[in-house]
mmCIF file of C-alpha atoms in Angstrom:
data_model
loop_
_atom_site.group_PDB
_atom_site.id
_atom_site.type_symbol
_atom_site.label_atom_id
_atom_site.label_comp_id
_atom_site.label_asym_id
_atom_site.label_seq_id
_atom_site.Cartn_x
_atom_site.Cartn_y
_atom_site.Cartn_z
ATOM 1 C CA MET A 14 -22.642 63.806 410.303
ATOM 2 C CA THR A 15 -25.106 65.512 407.948
ATOM 3 C CA ARG A 16 -25.275 63.963 404.476
ATOM 4 C CA LEU A 17 -26.999 65.567 401.536
ATOM 5 C CA LEU A 18 -27.873 64.376 398.032
ATOM 6 C CA ALA A 19 -27.982 67.063 395.331
ATOM 7 C CA LEU A 20 -29.398 66.722 391.807
ATOM 8 C CA ASP A 21 -29.407 68.796 388.641
ATOM 9 C CA CYS A 22 -31.027 68.141 385.260
ATOM 10 C CA ALA A 23 -32.011 71.688 384.363
ATOM 11 C CA ALA A 24 -29.560 72.859 381.703
ATOM 12 C CA GLY A 25 -27.898 70.522 379.249
ATOM 13 C CA ALA A 26 -26.529 67.979 381.713
ATOM 14 C CA CYS A 27 -27.549 65.465 384.340
ATOM 15 C CA SER A 28 -25.576 65.328 387.611
ATOM 16 C CA ALA A 29 -25.739 64.052 391.156
ATOM 17 C CA ALA A 30 -23.527 64.506 394.214
ATOM 18 C CA VAL A 31 -23.423 63.309 397.810
ATOM 19 C CA VAL A 32 -21.713 65.580 400.335
ATOM 20 C CA ASP A 33 -21.138 65.815 404.063
ATOM 21 C CA ALA A 34 -19.311 68.299 406.284
ATOM 22 C CA ALA A 35 -15.949 67.050 405.024
ATOM 23 C CA GLY A 36 -16.796 67.661 401.356
ATOM 24 C CA VAL A 37 -17.864 65.686 398.305
ATOM 25 C CA LEU A 38 -18.213 61.948 398.956
ATOM 26 C CA ALA A 39 -19.127 61.083 395.362
ATOM 27 C CA ALA A 40 -20.305 62.892 392.245
ATOM 28 C CA ALA A 41 -21.071 62.215 388.592
ATOM 29 C CA ARG A 42 -22.119 64.351 385.630
ATOM 30 C CA ARG A 43 -23.269 63.527 382.108
ATOM 31 C CA VAL A 44 -23.671 66.193 379.423
ATOM 32 C CA MET A 45 -26.962 65.557 377.627
ATOM 33 C CA GLU A 46 -29.765 67.595 376.102
ATOM 34 C CA ARG A 47 -32.236 64.683 376.185
ATOM 35 C CA GLY A 48 -32.644 61.375 377.972
ATOM 36 C CA GLN A 49 -32.400 62.642 381.557
ATOM 37 C CA ALA A 50 -35.417 60.574 382.599
ATOM 38 C CA GLU A 51 -33.577 57.353 381.721
ATOM 39 C CA ALA A 52 -30.168 58.496 382.980
ATOM 40 C CA LEU A 53 -30.915 60.148 386.321
ATOM 41 C CA MET A 54 -31.971 57.259 388.558
ATOM 42 C CA PRO A 55 -29.028 55.004 387.561
ATOM 43 C CA LEU A 56 -26.745 58.015 388.096
ATOM 44 C CA ILE A 57 -28.174 58.568 391.586
ATOM 45 C CA ALA A 58 -27.789 54.881 392.426
ATOM 46 C CA ALA A 59 -24.162 54.915 391.271
ATOM 47 C CA VAL A 60 -23.306 58.040 393.254
ATOM 48 C CA LEU A 61 -24.932 56.709 396.433
ATOM 49 C CA ALA A 62 -23.046 53.432 396.000
ATOM 50 C CA ASP A 63 -19.739 55.219 395.430
ATOM 51 C CA ALA A 64 -20.349 57.280 398.568
ATOM 52 C CA GLY A 65 -21.283 54.180 400.565
ATOM 53 C CA VAL A 66 -24.560 55.848 401.544
ATOM 54 C CA ALA A 67 -28.120 54.509 401.347
ATOM 55 C CA ALA A 68 -31.073 56.823 400.817
ATOM 56 C CA ARG A 69 -32.170 56.169 404.405
ATOM 57 C CA ASP A 70 -28.789 57.493 405.608
ATOM 58 C CA LEU A 71 -29.324 60.913 403.999
ATOM 59 C CA ASP A 72 -30.406 63.972 405.958
ATOM 60 C CA ALA A 73 -31.738 66.076 403.062
ATOM 61 C CA VAL A 74 -32.193 66.220 399.297
ATOM 62 C CA ALA A 75 -31.476 69.305 397.185
ATOM 63 C CA ALA A 76 -32.206 70.021 393.533
ATOM 64 C CA THR A 77 -32.130 72.823 391.024
ATOM 65 C CA VAL A 78 -35.612 74.279 390.650
ATOM 66 C CA GLY A 79 -34.837 76.236 387.464
ATOM 67 C CA PRO A 80 -34.845 78.244 385.366
ATOM 68 C CA GLY A 81 -33.863 75.910 382.588
ATOM 69 C CA SER A 82 -35.295 73.180 380.412
ATOM 70 C CA PHE A 83 -38.929 72.529 381.323
ATOM 71 C CA THR A 84 -38.454 68.788 380.921
ATOM 72 C CA GLY A 85 -35.124 68.698 382.727
ATOM 73 C CA VAL A 86 -36.411 70.718 385.666
ATOM 74 C CA ARG A 87 -39.449 68.448 386.051
ATOM 75 C CA ILE A 88 -37.343 65.276 385.892
ATOM 76 C CA GLY A 89 -34.901 66.474 388.534
ATOM 77 C CA LEU A 90 -37.596 67.713 390.870
ATOM 78 C CA ALA A 91 -39.680 64.535 390.509
ATOM 79 C CA ALA A 92 -36.681 62.383 391.449
ATOM 80 C CA ALA A 93 -35.688 64.594 394.372
ATOM 81 C CA ARG A 94 -39.249 64.786 395.705
ATOM 82 C CA GLY A 95 -39.692 61.029 395.383
ATOM 83 C CA ILE A 96 -36.501 60.237 397.309
ATOM 84 C CA ALA A 97 -37.303 62.814 399.986
ATOM 85 C CA LEU A 98 -40.871 61.565 400.397
ATOM 86 C CA ALA A 99 -39.859 57.907 400.602
ATOM 87 C CA ALA A 100 -37.129 58.584 403.173
ATOM 88 C CA GLY A 101 -38.973 61.338 405.070
ATOM 89 C CA LEU A 102 -36.306 63.946 404.325
ATOM 90 C CA PRO A 103 -36.415 67.742 404.089
ATOM 91 C CA THR A 104 -35.688 69.363 400.730
ATOM 92 C CA VAL A 105 -33.569 72.365 399.809
ATOM 93 C CA PRO A 106 -34.260 74.341 396.607
ATOM 94 C CA VAL A 107 -31.400 75.971 394.674
ATOM 95 C CA THR A 108 -31.730 77.909 391.420
ATOM 96 C CA THR A 109 -29.563 77.124 388.406
ATOM 97 C CA LEU A 110 -28.148 80.646 388.483
ATOM 98 C CA GLU A 111 -27.177 80.338 392.147
ATOM 99 C CA ALA A 112 -25.409 77.066 391.387
ATOM 100 C CA VAL A 113 -23.318 78.578 388.596
ATOM 101 C CA ALA A 114 -22.473 81.595 390.761
ATOM 102 C CA GLU A 115 -21.368 79.229 393.534
ATOM 103 C CA ALA A 116 -19.046 77.396 391.148
ATOM 104 C CA VAL A 117 -17.460 80.677 390.044
ATOM 105 C CA GLY A 118 -17.123 82.065 393.561
ATOM 106 C CA PRO A 119 -16.536 85.635 394.750
ATOM 107 C CA GLY A 120 -14.170 87.972 392.896
ATOM 108 C CA PRO A 121 -13.147 91.586 392.457
ATOM 109 C CA GLU A 122 -16.038 92.499 390.139
ATOM 110 C CA PRO A 123 -19.802 91.963 390.019
ATOM 111 C CA LEU A 124 -20.825 88.690 388.382
ATOM 112 C CA LEU A 125 -23.445 88.163 385.677
ATOM 113 C CA ILE A 126 -24.745 84.608 385.290
ATOM 114 C CA VAL A 127 -26.408 83.927 381.935
ATOM 115 C CA LEU A 128 -27.931 80.667 380.718
ATOM 116 C CA ASP A 129 -29.224 79.848 377.254
ATOM 117 C CA ALA A 130 -33.016 80.042 377.251
ATOM 118 C CA LYS A 131 -33.245 78.592 373.712
ATOM 119 C CA ARG A 132 -35.023 81.705 372.466
ATOM 120 C CA ASN A 133 -34.022 85.293 371.776
ATOM 121 C CA ASP A 134 -33.577 86.000 375.466
ATOM 122 C CA PHE A 135 -31.502 84.583 378.305
ATOM 123 C CA TYR A 136 -31.949 83.524 381.895
ATOM 124 C CA GLY A 137 -29.848 86.014 383.811
ATOM 125 C CA GLN A 138 -29.067 87.315 387.275
ATOM 126 C CA TRP A 139 -26.489 89.686 388.716
ATOM 127 C CA PHE A 140 -24.442 88.842 391.800
ATOM 128 C CA GLY A 141 -22.186 91.094 393.834
ATOM 129 C CA SER A 142 -18.433 90.621 394.123
ATOM 130 C CA ASP A 143 -19.127 88.801 397.404
ATOM 131 C CA GLY A 144 -21.443 86.309 395.681
ATOM 132 C CA ALA A 145 -24.689 87.768 397.068
ATOM 133 C CA ALA A 146 -27.605 87.969 394.627
ATOM 134 C CA LEU A 147 -28.481 91.422 393.297
ATOM 135 C CA GLY A 148 -32.135 91.176 392.348
ATOM 136 C CA ALA A 149 -34.110 88.197 391.145
ATOM 137 C CA PRO A 150 -33.454 85.871 388.192
ATOM 138 C CA ARG A 151 -35.116 86.976 384.965
ATOM 139 C CA ALA A 152 -35.798 85.858 381.408
ATOM 140 C CA ILE A 153 -34.558 88.920 379.571
ATOM 141 C CA GLY A 154 -32.908 90.261 376.412
ATOM 142 C CA VAL A 155 -29.252 91.213 376.198
ATOM 143 C CA GLU A 156 -29.696 94.985 376.280
ATOM 144 C CA SER A 157 -32.005 94.978 379.289
ATOM 145 C CA LEU A 158 -29.799 92.493 381.093
ATOM 146 C CA TRP A 159 -26.702 94.590 380.499
ATOM 147 C CA SER A 160 -28.430 97.799 381.565
ATOM 148 C CA ASP A 161 -29.185 96.163 384.934
ATOM 149 C CA ARG A 162 -25.488 95.925 385.836
ATOM 150 C CA PRO A 163 -24.503 97.515 389.160
ATOM 151 C CA ALA A 164 -24.053 101.268 388.866
ATOM 152 C CA GLY A 165 -20.488 102.482 388.702
ATOM 153 C CA SER A 166 -19.040 99.129 387.652
ATOM 154 C CA THR A 167 -15.866 99.506 385.595
ATOM 155 C CA GLY A 168 -15.432 95.765 385.215
ATOM 156 C CA VAL A 169 -17.719 92.734 385.358
ATOM 157 C CA ARG A 170 -17.394 88.962 385.218
ATOM 158 C CA ILE A 171 -19.697 86.825 383.079
ATOM 159 C CA ALA A 172 -20.307 83.084 383.496
ATOM 160 C CA GLY A 173 -22.772 80.457 382.343
ATOM 161 C CA ASP A 174 -23.380 78.536 379.141
ATOM 162 C CA ALA A 175 -24.420 81.769 377.363
ATOM 163 C CA ALA A 176 -21.434 83.821 378.598
ATOM 164 C CA ALA A 177 -19.770 84.002 375.201
ATOM 165 C CA ALA A 178 -22.974 84.946 373.354
ATOM 166 C CA VAL A 179 -23.821 87.725 375.803
ATOM 167 C CA SER A 180 -20.325 89.174 376.109
ATOM 168 C CA ASP A 181 -20.015 89.275 372.306
ATOM 169 C CA ALA A 182 -23.417 90.933 371.918
ATOM 170 C CA VAL A 183 -23.266 93.764 374.451
ATOM 171 C CA ALA A 184 -21.947 97.233 373.811
ATOM 172 C CA SER A 185 -19.619 97.373 376.803
ATOM 173 C CA GLY A 186 -19.516 101.180 377.014
ATOM 174 C CA GLY A 187 -15.992 101.063 378.389
ATOM 175 C CA VAL A 188 -16.777 98.391 380.980
ATOM 176 C CA SER A 189 -14.161 95.624 381.126
ATOM 177 C CA ILE A 190 -15.743 92.178 380.580
ATOM 178 C CA ARG A 191 -14.065 89.025 381.851
ATOM 179 C CA ARG A 192 -15.472 85.555 381.079
ATOM 180 C CA VAL A 193 -14.955 83.260 384.060
ATOM 181 C CA GLY A 194 -16.938 80.162 383.109
ATOM 182 C CA SER A 195 -18.932 78.784 380.202
ATOM 183 C CA VAL A 196 -20.920 75.858 381.587
ATOM 184 C CA GLY A 197 -24.283 75.403 383.269
ATOM 185 C CA PRO A 198 -25.097 74.232 386.792
ATOM 186 C CA ASP A 199 -23.629 71.133 388.415
ATOM 187 C CA ALA A 200 -24.808 69.076 391.383
ATOM 188 C CA GLN A 201 -21.606 69.707 393.348
ATOM 189 C CA ALA A 202 -22.270 73.453 393.333
ATOM 190 C CA VAL A 203 -25.941 72.812 394.119
ATOM 191 C CA ALA A 204 -24.805 70.734 397.096
ATOM 192 C CA ALA A 205 -22.508 73.489 398.379
ATOM 193 C CA VAL A 206 -25.296 76.074 398.360
ATOM 194 C CA ALA A 207 -27.814 73.641 399.847
ATOM 195 C CA TYR A 208 -25.486 72.435 402.594
ATOM 196 C CA ARG A 209 -25.004 75.985 403.899
ATOM 197 C CA ARG A 210 -28.761 76.538 403.862
ATOM 198 C CA LEU A 211 -29.389 73.269 405.642
ATOM 199 C CA ALA A 212 -26.804 74.149 408.304
ATOM 200 C CA ALA A 213 -28.634 77.448 408.814
ATOM 201 C CA GLY A 214 -31.940 75.595 409.209
ATOM 202 C CA THR A 215 -33.290 76.773 405.849
ATOM 203 C CA THR A 216 -35.275 74.178 403.908
ATOM 204 C CA GLY A 217 -38.241 74.507 401.579
ATOM 205 C CA PRO A 218 -40.403 72.880 398.926
ATOM 206 C CA LEU A 219 -38.964 72.037 395.519
ATOM 207 C CA THR A 220 -41.195 74.378 393.512
ATOM 208 C CA PRO A 221 -40.209 74.842 389.851
ATOM 209 C CA LEU A 222 -38.995 78.272 388.743
ATOM 210 C CA TYR A 223 -39.820 78.562 385.047
ATOM 211 C CA LEU A 224 -39.830 82.380 384.518
ATOM 212 C CA ARG A 225 -41.905 82.048 381.350
ATOM 213 C CA ALA A 226 -44.635 79.975 379.712
ATOM 214 C CA PRO A 227 -43.717 76.691 377.962
ATOM 215 C CA ASP A 228 -43.117 76.600 374.198
ATOM 216 C CA VAL A 229 -45.838 73.969 373.754
ATOM 217 C CA THR A 230 -49.330 74.420 375.161
ATOM 218 C CA PRO A 231 -52.276 71.988 375.198
ATOM 219 C CA PRO A 232 -54.966 72.469 372.520
ATOM 220 C CA ARG A 233 -58.006 74.493 373.487
#
């Protein structure tokens, strides 16, 4: 039976999950803005132990590639790459926005996922009512993000840790807005997306998706 380890450290939390075809074997999540480097490996060890699975028993490793915290993304990807390399496992990349959309699920209206980018813009992406992505993830301001909504939409859903800020800021123009979630990505949702991709034979490198330059740059 295929077993997959999924990790996320990209947006205000640190989480890990082990899943197989029957569902979640074990999972843990800690909300934290800092300290992921110290917390992640013990969290992974605890989840593997709870699942009764050793790293050598895994079939793949998945992780969020971003967008999100530069430090958090790097920590999660370094851990996932290290485990995959040591055990000779394939990797499956999942974006933070895909993970949040997976947790929300399909619904009657298009879905906007928005995450706090810690600046004057947001990480955002639109998804159809069936959960399929509509365009690529972007780092974008509220007005531009809202203007990208699917044409003809009379109602939309908004989710993510910036859902409240965005829904309060937009001029709805008669469009009904429904908040359906206010948290960031979680490893269990990452695992669900990754498991489907793995079953379809889709794997790939864990390449970070930053969308913009870092706040701090090295001196010239």
